[in-house]
mmCIF file as Biopython writes it, N, C-alpha, C and O atoms, coordinates in Angstrom:
data_model
#
loop_
_atom_site.group_PDB
_atom_site.id
_atom_site.type_symbol
_atom_site.label_atom_id
_atom_site.label_alt_id
_atom_site.label_comp_id
_atom_site.label_asym_id
_atom_site.label_entity_id
_atom_site.label_seq_id
_atom_site.pdbx_PDB_ins_code
_atom_site.Cartn_x
_atom_site.Cartn_y
_atom_site.Cartn_z
_atom_site.occupancy
_atom_site.B_iso_or_equiv
_atom_site.auth_seq_id
_atom_site.auth_asym_id
_atom_site.pdbx_PDB_model_num
ATOM 1   N N  . UNK A ? 1  ? 393.908 107.375 247.088 1.0 0.0 1  A 1 
ATOM 2   C CA . UNK A ? 1  ? 392.655 107.847 247.815 1.0 0.0 1  A 1 
ATOM 3   C C  . UNK A ? 1  ? 391.622 106.648 247.861 1.0 0.0 1  A 1 
ATOM 4   O O  . UNK A ? 1  ? 391.247 106.103 246.822 1.0 0.0 1  A 1 
ATOM 5   N N  . UNK A ? 2  ? 391.229 106.307 248.973 1.0 0.0 2  A 1 
ATOM 6   C CA . UNK A ? 2  ? 390.307 105.274 249.412 1.0 0.0 2  A 1 
ATOM 7   C C  . UNK A ? 2  ? 389.021 105.280 248.600 1.0 0.0 2  A 1 
ATOM 8   O O  . UNK A ? 2  ? 388.428 106.336 248.381 1.0 0.0 2  A 1 
ATOM 9   N N  . UNK A ? 3  ? 388.592 104.117 248.158 1.0 0.0 3  A 1 
ATOM 10  C CA . UNK A ? 3  ? 387.406 103.934 247.320 1.0 0.0 3  A 1 
ATOM 11  C C  . UNK A ? 3  ? 386.027 104.692 247.925 1.0 0.0 3  A 1 
ATOM 12  O O  . UNK A ? 3  ? 385.200 105.284 247.231 1.0 0.0 3  A 1 
ATOM 13  N N  . UNK A ? 4  ? 385.984 104.536 249.337 1.0 0.0 4  A 1 
ATOM 14  C CA . UNK A ? 4  ? 384.846 105.128 249.944 1.0 0.0 4  A 1 
ATOM 15  C C  . UNK A ? 4  ? 384.796 106.489 249.985 1.0 0.0 4  A 1 
ATOM 16  O O  . UNK A ? 4  ? 383.710 107.061 249.895 1.0 0.0 4  A 1 
ATOM 17  N N  . UNK A ? 5  ? 386.040 107.222 250.135 1.0 0.0 5  A 1 
ATOM 18  C CA . UNK A ? 5  ? 386.133 108.660 250.132 1.0 0.0 5  A 1 
ATOM 19  C C  . UNK A ? 5  ? 385.797 109.082 248.700 1.0 0.0 5  A 1 
ATOM 20  O O  . UNK A ? 5  ? 385.176 110.141 248.613 1.0 0.0 5  A 1 
ATOM 21  N N  . UNK A ? 6  ? 386.078 108.478 247.622 1.0 0.0 6  A 1 
ATOM 22  C CA . UNK A ? 6  ? 385.970 108.867 246.329 1.0 0.0 6  A 1 
ATOM 23  C C  . UNK A ? 6  ? 384.253 108.655 246.245 1.0 0.0 6  A 1 
ATOM 24  O O  . UNK A ? 6  ? 383.688 109.687 245.882 1.0 0.0 6  A 1 
ATOM 25  N N  . UNK A ? 7  ? 383.479 107.676 246.476 1.0 0.0 7  A 1 
ATOM 26  C CA . UNK A ? 7  ? 382.164 107.477 246.568 1.0 0.0 7  A 1 
ATOM 27  C C  . UNK A ? 7  ? 381.737 108.856 247.428 1.0 0.0 7  A 1 
ATOM 28  O O  . UNK A ? 7  ? 380.937 109.579 246.834 1.0 0.0 7  A 1 
ATOM 29  N N  . UNK A ? 8  ? 382.065 109.194 248.426 1.0 0.0 8  A 1 
ATOM 30  C CA . UNK A ? 8  ? 381.310 110.336 249.250 1.0 0.0 8  A 1 
ATOM 31  C C  . UNK A ? 8  ? 381.702 111.618 248.548 1.0 0.0 8  A 1 
ATOM 32  O O  . UNK A ? 8  ? 380.854 112.510 248.514 1.0 0.0 8  A 1 
ATOM 33  N N  . UNK A ? 9  ? 382.802 111.809 248.021 1.0 0.0 9  A 1 
ATOM 34  C CA . UNK A ? 9  ? 383.269 113.142 247.537 1.0 0.0 9  A 1 
ATOM 35  C C  . UNK A ? 9  ? 382.432 113.434 246.125 1.0 0.0 9  A 1 
ATOM 36  O O  . UNK A ? 9  ? 382.099 114.597 245.898 1.0 0.0 9  A 1 
ATOM 37  N N  . UNK A ? 10 ? 382.143 112.547 245.322 1.0 0.0 10 A 1 
ATOM 38  C CA . UNK A ? 10 ? 381.588 112.784 243.903 1.0 0.0 10 A 1 
ATOM 39  C C  . UNK A ? 10 ? 380.093 113.564 244.337 1.0 0.0 10 A 1 
ATOM 40  O O  . UNK A ? 10 ? 379.770 114.636 243.824 1.0 0.0 10 A 1 
ATOM 41  N N  . UNK A ? 11 ? 379.348 112.941 245.235 1.0 0.0 11 A 1 
ATOM 42  C CA . UNK A ? 11 ? 377.862 113.611 245.286 1.0 0.0 11 A 1 
ATOM 43  C C  . UNK A ? 11 ? 378.095 114.820 245.920 1.0 0.0 11 A 1 
ATOM 44  O O  . UNK A ? 11 ? 377.445 115.772 245.487 1.0 0.0 11 A 1 
ATOM 45  N N  . UNK A ? 12 ? 379.018 115.062 247.026 1.0 0.0 12 A 1 
ATOM 46  C CA . UNK A ? 12 ? 379.156 116.325 247.508 1.0 0.0 12 A 1 
ATOM 47  C C  . UNK A ? 12 ? 379.617 117.395 246.553 1.0 0.0 12 A 1 
ATOM 48  O O  . UNK A ? 12 ? 379.297 118.573 246.713 1.0 0.0 12 A 1 
ATOM 49  N N  . UNK A ? 13 ? 380.443 116.935 245.464 1.0 0.0 13 A 1 
ATOM 50  C CA . UNK A ? 13 ? 381.105 118.001 244.643 1.0 0.0 13 A 1 
ATOM 51  C C  . UNK A ? 13 ? 379.784 118.278 243.669 1.0 0.0 13 A 1 
ATOM 52  O O  . UNK A ? 13 ? 379.614 119.435 243.285 1.0 0.0 13 A 1 
ATOM 53  N N  . UNK A ? 14 ? 379.041 117.461 243.346 1.0 0.0 14 A 1 
ATOM 54  C CA . UNK A ? 14 ? 377.899 117.522 242.649 1.0 0.0 14 A 1 
ATOM 55  C C  . UNK A ? 14 ? 376.945 118.508 243.135 1.0 0.0 14 A 1 
ATOM 56  O O  . UNK A ? 14 ? 376.590 119.435 242.408 1.0 0.0 14 A 1 
ATOM 57  N N  . UNK A ? 15 ? 376.473 118.351 244.421 1.0 0.0 15 A 1 
ATOM 58  C CA . UNK A ? 15 ? 375.838 119.132 245.128 1.0 0.0 15 A 1 
ATOM 59  C C  . UNK A ? 15 ? 376.504 120.648 245.257 1.0 0.0 15 A 1 
ATOM 60  O O  . UNK A ? 15 ? 375.773 121.637 245.213 1.0 0.0 15 A 1 
ATOM 61  N N  . UNK A ? 16 ? 377.663 120.741 245.387 1.0 0.0 16 A 1 
ATOM 62  C CA . UNK A ? 16 ? 378.360 122.260 245.394 1.0 0.0 16 A 1 
ATOM 63  C C  . UNK A ? 16 ? 378.168 122.873 243.959 1.0 0.0 16 A 1 
ATOM 64  O O  . UNK A ? 16 ? 377.901 124.067 243.824 1.0 0.0 16 A 1 
ATOM 65  N N  . UNK A ? 17 ? 378.325 121.931 242.781 1.0 0.0 17 A 1 
ATOM 66  C CA . UNK A ? 17 ? 378.383 122.456 241.702 1.0 0.0 17 A 1 
ATOM 67  C C  . UNK A ? 17 ? 376.868 122.922 241.120 1.0 0.0 17 A 1 
ATOM 68  O O  . UNK A ? 17 ? 376.688 123.779 240.255 1.0 0.0 17 A 1 
ATOM 69  N N  . UNK A ? 18 ? 375.871 122.176 241.782 1.0 0.0 18 A 1 
ATOM 70  C CA . UNK A ? 18 ? 374.425 122.485 241.398 1.0 0.0 18 A 1 
ATOM 71  C C  . UNK A ? 18 ? 374.077 123.847 242.178 1.0 0.0 18 A 1 
ATOM 72  O O  . UNK A ? 18 ? 373.446 124.708 241.563 1.0 0.0 18 A 1 
ATOM 73  N N  . UNK A ? 19 ? 374.436 124.057 243.412 1.0 0.0 19 A 1 
ATOM 74  C CA . UNK A ? 19 ? 374.317 125.189 244.225 1.0 0.0 19 A 1 
ATOM 75  C C  . UNK A ? 19 ? 374.743 126.451 243.441 1.0 0.0 19 A 1 
ATOM 76  O O  . UNK A ? 19 ? 374.019 127.385 243.097 1.0 0.0 19 A 1 
ATOM 77  N N  . UNK A ? 20 ? 376.225 126.267 243.205 1.0 0.0 20 A 1 
ATOM 78  C CA . UNK A ? 20 ? 376.854 127.281 242.460 1.0 0.0 20 A 1 
ATOM 79  C C  . UNK A ? 20 ? 376.266 127.753 241.084 1.0 0.0 20 A 1 
ATOM 80  O O  . UNK A ? 20 ? 376.299 128.925 240.710 1.0 0.0 20 A 1 
ATOM 81  N N  . UNK A ? 21 ? 375.745 126.753 240.398 1.0 0.0 21 A 1 
ATOM 82  C CA . UNK A ? 21 ? 374.991 127.098 239.040 1.0 0.0 21 A 1 
ATOM 83  C C  . UNK A ? 21 ? 373.570 127.745 239.473 1.0 0.0 21 A 1 
ATOM 84  O O  . UNK A ? 21 ? 373.162 128.763 238.912 1.0 0.0 21 A 1 
ATOM 85  N N  . UNK A ? 22 ? 372.973 127.221 240.309 1.0 0.0 22 A 1 
ATOM 86  C CA . UNK A ? 22 ? 371.789 127.964 240.827 1.0 0.0 22 A 1 
ATOM 87  C C  . UNK A ? 22 ? 371.794 129.500 241.190 1.0 0.0 22 A 1 
ATOM 88  O O  . UNK A ? 22 ? 370.943 130.330 240.871 1.0 0.0 22 A 1 
ATOM 89  N N  . UNK A ? 23 ? 372.894 129.683 241.897 1.0 0.0 23 A 1 
ATOM 90  C CA . UNK A ? 23 ? 373.200 131.083 242.338 1.0 0.0 23 A 1 
ATOM 91  C C  . UNK A ? 23 ? 373.626 131.842 241.467 1.0 0.0 23 A 1 
ATOM 92  O O  . UNK A ? 23 ? 373.341 133.039 241.501 1.0 0.0 23 A 1 
ATOM 93  N N  . UNK A ? 24 ? 374.484 131.254 240.397 1.0 0.0 24 A 1 
ATOM 94  C CA . UNK A ? 24 ? 374.990 132.185 239.344 1.0 0.0 24 A 1 
ATOM 95  C C  . UNK A ? 24 ? 373.939 132.359 238.347 1.0 0.0 24 A 1 
ATOM 96  O O  . UNK A ? 24 ? 373.745 133.513 237.964 1.0 0.0 24 A 1 
ATOM 97  N N  . UNK A ? 25 ? 373.215 131.406 237.848 1.0 0.0 25 A 1 
ATOM 98  C CA . UNK A ? 25 ? 371.927 131.498 237.025 1.0 0.0 25 A 1 
ATOM 99  C C  . UNK A ? 25 ? 370.984 132.492 237.460 1.0 0.0 25 A 1 
ATOM 100 O O  . UNK A ? 25 ? 370.540 133.369 236.719 1.0 0.0 25 A 1 
ATOM 101 N N  . UNK A ? 26 ? 370.683 132.344 238.672 1.0 0.0 26 A 1 
ATOM 102 C CA . UNK A ? 26 ? 369.472 133.247 239.271 1.0 0.0 26 A 1 
ATOM 103 C C  . UNK A ? 26 ? 370.070 134.623 239.563 1.0 0.0 26 A 1 
ATOM 104 O O  . UNK A ? 26 ? 369.417 135.581 239.152 1.0 0.0 26 A 1 
ATOM 105 N N  . UNK A ? 27 ? 371.162 134.856 240.182 1.0 0.0 27 A 1 
ATOM 106 C CA . UNK A ? 27 ? 371.576 136.297 240.452 1.0 0.0 27 A 1 
ATOM 107 C C  . UNK A ? 27 ? 372.521 136.932 239.411 1.0 0.0 27 A 1 
ATOM 108 O O  . UNK A ? 27 ? 372.475 138.161 239.358 1.0 0.0 27 A 1 
ATOM 109 N N  . UNK A ? 28 ? 373.275 136.370 238.667 1.0 0.0 28 A 1 
ATOM 110 C CA . UNK A ? 28 ? 373.911 137.190 237.644 1.0 0.0 28 A 1 
ATOM 111 C C  . UNK A ? 28 ? 373.246 137.144 236.218 1.0 0.0 28 A 1 
ATOM 112 O O  . UNK A ? 28 ? 373.052 138.175 235.574 1.0 0.0 28 A 1 
ATOM 113 N N  . UNK A ? 29 ? 372.927 135.966 235.787 1.0 0.0 29 A 1 
ATOM 114 C CA . UNK A ? 29 ? 371.987 135.975 234.459 1.0 0.0 29 A 1 
ATOM 115 C C  . UNK A ? 29 ? 370.591 136.419 234.632 1.0 0.0 29 A 1 
ATOM 116 O O  . UNK A ? 29 ? 369.976 137.012 233.746 1.0 0.0 29 A 1 
ATOM 117 N N  . UNK A ? 30 ? 370.069 136.104 235.861 1.0 0.0 30 A 1 
ATOM 118 C CA . UNK A ? 30 ? 368.597 136.571 235.756 1.0 0.0 30 A 1 
ATOM 119 C C  . UNK A ? 30 ? 368.344 137.747 236.726 1.0 0.0 30 A 1 
ATOM 120 O O  . UNK A ? 30 ? 367.226 137.977 237.186 1.0 0.0 30 A 1 
ATOM 121 N N  . UNK A ? 31 ? 369.404 138.451 237.000 1.0 0.0 31 A 1 
ATOM 122 C CA . UNK A ? 31 ? 369.266 139.679 237.667 1.0 0.0 31 A 1 
ATOM 123 C C  . UNK A ? 31 ? 368.482 139.551 239.062 1.0 0.0 31 A 1 
ATOM 124 O O  . UNK A ? 31 ? 367.796 140.486 239.476 1.0 0.0 31 A 1 
ATOM 125 N N  . UNK A ? 32 ? 368.605 138.455 239.700 1.0 0.0 32 A 1 
ATOM 126 C CA . UNK A ? 32 ? 367.833 138.505 241.049 1.0 0.0 32 A 1 
ATOM 127 C C  . UNK A ? 32 ? 368.601 138.406 242.033 1.0 0.0 32 A 1 
ATOM 128 O O  . UNK A ? 32 ? 369.807 138.458 241.792 1.0 0.0 32 A 1 
ATOM 129 N N  . UNK A ? 33 ? 368.181 138.246 243.348 1.0 0.0 33 A 1 
ATOM 130 C CA . UNK A ? 33 ? 368.986 138.246 244.391 1.0 0.0 33 A 1 
ATOM 131 C C  . UNK A ? 33 ? 369.559 136.715 244.620 1.0 0.0 33 A 1 
ATOM 132 O O  . UNK A ? 33 ? 368.844 135.720 244.506 1.0 0.0 33 A 1 
ATOM 133 N N  . UNK A ? 34 ? 370.812 136.686 244.925 1.0 0.0 34 A 1 
ATOM 134 C CA . UNK A ? 34 ? 371.355 135.387 245.287 1.0 0.0 34 A 1 
ATOM 135 C C  . UNK A ? 34 ? 370.559 134.605 246.513 1.0 0.0 34 A 1 
ATOM 136 O O  . UNK A ? 34 ? 370.415 133.383 246.506 1.0 0.0 34 A 1 
ATOM 137 N N  . UNK A ? 35 ? 370.161 135.291 247.353 1.0 0.0 35 A 1 
ATOM 138 C CA . UNK A ? 35 ? 369.472 134.696 248.482 1.0 0.0 35 A 1 
ATOM 139 C C  . UNK A ? 35 ? 368.095 134.224 248.180 1.0 0.0 35 A 1 
ATOM 140 O O  . UNK A ? 35 ? 367.556 133.437 248.957 1.0 0.0 35 A 1 
ATOM 141 N N  . UNK A ? 36 ? 367.492 134.639 247.124 1.0 0.0 36 A 1 
ATOM 142 C CA . UNK A ? 36 ? 366.020 134.198 246.693 1.0 0.0 36 A 1 
ATOM 143 C C  . UNK A ? 36 ? 366.284 132.785 246.136 1.0 0.0 36 A 1 
ATOM 144 O O  . UNK A ? 36 ? 365.270 132.088 246.089 1.0 0.0 36 A 1 
ATOM 145 N N  . UNK A ? 37 ? 367.379 132.230 245.719 1.0 0.0 37 A 1 
ATOM 146 C CA . UNK A ? 37 ? 367.617 130.967 245.330 1.0 0.0 37 A 1 
ATOM 147 C C  . UNK A ? 37 ? 367.113 129.972 246.329 1.0 0.0 37 A 1 
ATOM 148 O O  . UNK A ? 37 ? 366.603 128.913 245.964 1.0 0.0 37 A 1 
ATOM 149 N N  . UNK A ? 38 ? 367.255 130.314 247.617 1.0 0.0 38 A 1 
ATOM 150 C CA . UNK A ? 38 ? 366.916 129.333 248.725 1.0 0.0 38 A 1 
ATOM 151 C C  . UNK A ? 38 ? 365.602 129.528 249.267 1.0 0.0 38 A 1 
ATOM 152 O O  . UNK A ? 38 ? 365.172 128.869 250.213 1.0 0.0 38 A 1 
ATOM 153 N N  . UNK A ? 39 ? 364.930 130.474 248.644 1.0 0.0 39 A 1 
ATOM 154 C CA . UNK A ? 39 ? 363.372 130.675 249.086 1.0 0.0 39 A 1 
ATOM 155 C C  . UNK A ? 39 ? 362.512 129.738 248.592 1.0 0.0 39 A 1 
ATOM 156 O O  . UNK A ? 39 ? 362.704 129.371 247.433 1.0 0.0 39 A 1 
ATOM 157 N N  . UNK A ? 40 ? 361.599 129.265 249.218 1.0 0.0 40 A 1 
ATOM 158 C CA . UNK A ? 40 ? 360.587 128.053 248.667 1.0 0.0 40 A 1 
ATOM 159 C C  . UNK A ? 40 ? 359.597 128.522 247.887 1.0 0.0 40 A 1 
ATOM 160 O O  . UNK A ? 40 ? 359.007 127.800 247.084 1.0 0.0 40 A 1 
ATOM 161 N N  . UNK A ? 41 ? 359.283 130.020 248.096 1.0 0.0 41 A 1 
ATOM 162 C CA . UNK A ? 41 ? 358.152 130.564 247.320 1.0 0.0 41 A 1 
ATOM 163 C C  . UNK A ? 41 ? 358.586 130.861 245.869 1.0 0.0 41 A 1 
ATOM 164 O O  . UNK A ? 41 ? 357.764 131.001 244.963 1.0 0.0 41 A 1 
ATOM 165 N N  . UNK A ? 42 ? 360.008 130.954 245.686 1.0 0.0 42 A 1 
ATOM 166 C CA . UNK A ? 42 ? 360.564 131.275 244.412 1.0 0.0 42 A 1 
ATOM 167 C C  . UNK A ? 42 ? 360.484 129.955 243.626 1.0 0.0 42 A 1 
ATOM 168 O O  . UNK A ? 42 ? 360.302 130.065 242.414 1.0 0.0 42 A 1 
ATOM 169 N N  . UNK A ? 43 ? 360.589 128.790 244.122 1.0 0.0 43 A 1 
ATOM 170 C CA . UNK A ? 43 ? 360.594 127.456 243.513 1.0 0.0 43 A 1 
ATOM 171 C C  . UNK A ? 43 ? 359.231 127.052 243.335 1.0 0.0 43 A 1 
ATOM 172 O O  . UNK A ? 43 ? 359.050 126.319 242.363 1.0 0.0 43 A 1 
ATOM 173 N N  . UNK A ? 44 ? 358.017 127.401 244.166 1.0 0.0 44 A 1 
ATOM 174 C CA . UNK A ? 44 ? 356.843 127.124 244.092 1.0 0.0 44 A 1 
ATOM 175 C C  . UNK A ? 44 ? 356.281 127.915 242.862 1.0 0.0 44 A 1 
ATOM 176 O O  . UNK A ? 44 ? 355.517 127.336 242.090 1.0 0.0 44 A 1 
ATOM 177 N N  . UNK A ? 45 ? 356.664 129.320 242.641 1.0 0.0 45 A 1 
ATOM 178 C CA . UNK A ? 45 ? 356.337 130.105 241.629 1.0 0.0 45 A 1 
ATOM 179 C C  . UNK A ? 45 ? 356.899 129.506 240.158 1.0 0.0 45 A 1 
ATOM 180 O O  . UNK A ? 45 ? 356.232 129.661 239.135 1.0 0.0 45 A 1 
ATOM 181 N N  . UNK A ? 46 ? 357.865 128.984 240.157 1.0 0.0 46 A 1 
ATOM 182 C CA . UNK A ? 46 ? 358.573 128.551 238.971 1.0 0.0 46 A 1 
ATOM 183 C C  . UNK A ? 46 ? 357.818 127.265 238.780 1.0 0.0 46 A 1 
ATOM 184 O O  . UNK A ? 46 ? 357.552 126.916 237.630 1.0 0.0 46 A 1 
ATOM 185 N N  . UNK A ? 47 ? 357.451 126.531 239.801 1.0 0.0 47 A 1 
ATOM 186 C CA . UNK A ? 47 ? 356.734 125.235 239.331 1.0 0.0 47 A 1 
ATOM 187 C C  . UNK A ? 47 ? 355.543 125.516 238.857 1.0 0.0 47 A 1 
ATOM 188 O O  . UNK A ? 47 ? 355.159 124.860 237.889 1.0 0.0 47 A 1 
ATOM 189 N N  . UNK A ? 48 ? 354.565 126.682 239.490 1.0 0.0 48 A 1 
ATOM 190 C CA . UNK A ? 48 ? 353.362 126.917 238.857 1.0 0.0 48 A 1 
ATOM 191 C C  . UNK A ? 48 ? 353.414 127.500 237.363 1.0 0.0 48 A 1 
ATOM 192 O O  . UNK A ? 48 ? 352.446 127.332 236.622 1.0 0.0 48 A 1 
ATOM 193 N N  . UNK A ? 49 ? 354.591 128.207 236.919 1.0 0.0 49 A 1 
ATOM 194 C CA . UNK A ? 49 ? 354.667 128.709 235.858 1.0 0.0 49 A 1 
ATOM 195 C C  . UNK A ? 49 ? 354.923 127.636 234.819 1.0 0.0 49 A 1 
ATOM 196 O O  . UNK A ? 49 ? 354.555 127.795 233.655 1.0 0.0 49 A 1 
ATOM 197 N N  . UNK A ? 50 ? 355.628 126.412 235.281 1.0 0.0 50 A 1 
ATOM 198 C CA . UNK A ? 50 ? 355.693 125.465 234.129 1.0 0.0 50 A 1 
ATOM 199 C C  . UNK A ? 50 ? 354.636 124.482 234.279 1.0 0.0 50 A 1 
ATOM 200 O O  . UNK A ? 50 ? 354.237 123.969 233.234 1.0 0.0 50 A 1 
ATOM 201 N N  . UNK A ? 51 ? 354.082 124.101 235.416 1.0 0.0 51 A 1 
ATOM 202 C CA . UNK A ? 51 ? 352.882 123.114 235.512 1.0 0.0 51 A 1 
ATOM 203 C C  . UNK A ? 51 ? 351.631 123.733 235.580 1.0 0.0 51 A 1 
ATOM 204 O O  . UNK A ? 51 ? 350.648 123.027 235.353 1.0 0.0 51 A 1 
ATOM 205 N N  . UNK A ? 52 ? 351.465 124.997 235.868 1.0 0.0 52 A 1 
ATOM 206 C CA . UNK A ? 52 ? 350.061 125.637 236.274 1.0 0.0 52 A 1 
ATOM 207 C C  . UNK A ? 52 ? 349.297 125.999 235.145 1.0 0.0 52 A 1 
ATOM 208 O O  . UNK A ? 52 ? 348.186 126.508 235.290 1.0 0.0 52 A 1 
#
């Protein structure tokens, strides 16, 4: 496998793993809707809870 492909593949897989973890954590563990993970208001609310 060429080096450039490896360099591009690692960040792509990390982003996929991050999204899968967010969806799993928010929808299955947190009993929320999986679509709400991508809602900006959800993240604003979490930010306000932590830093507000």
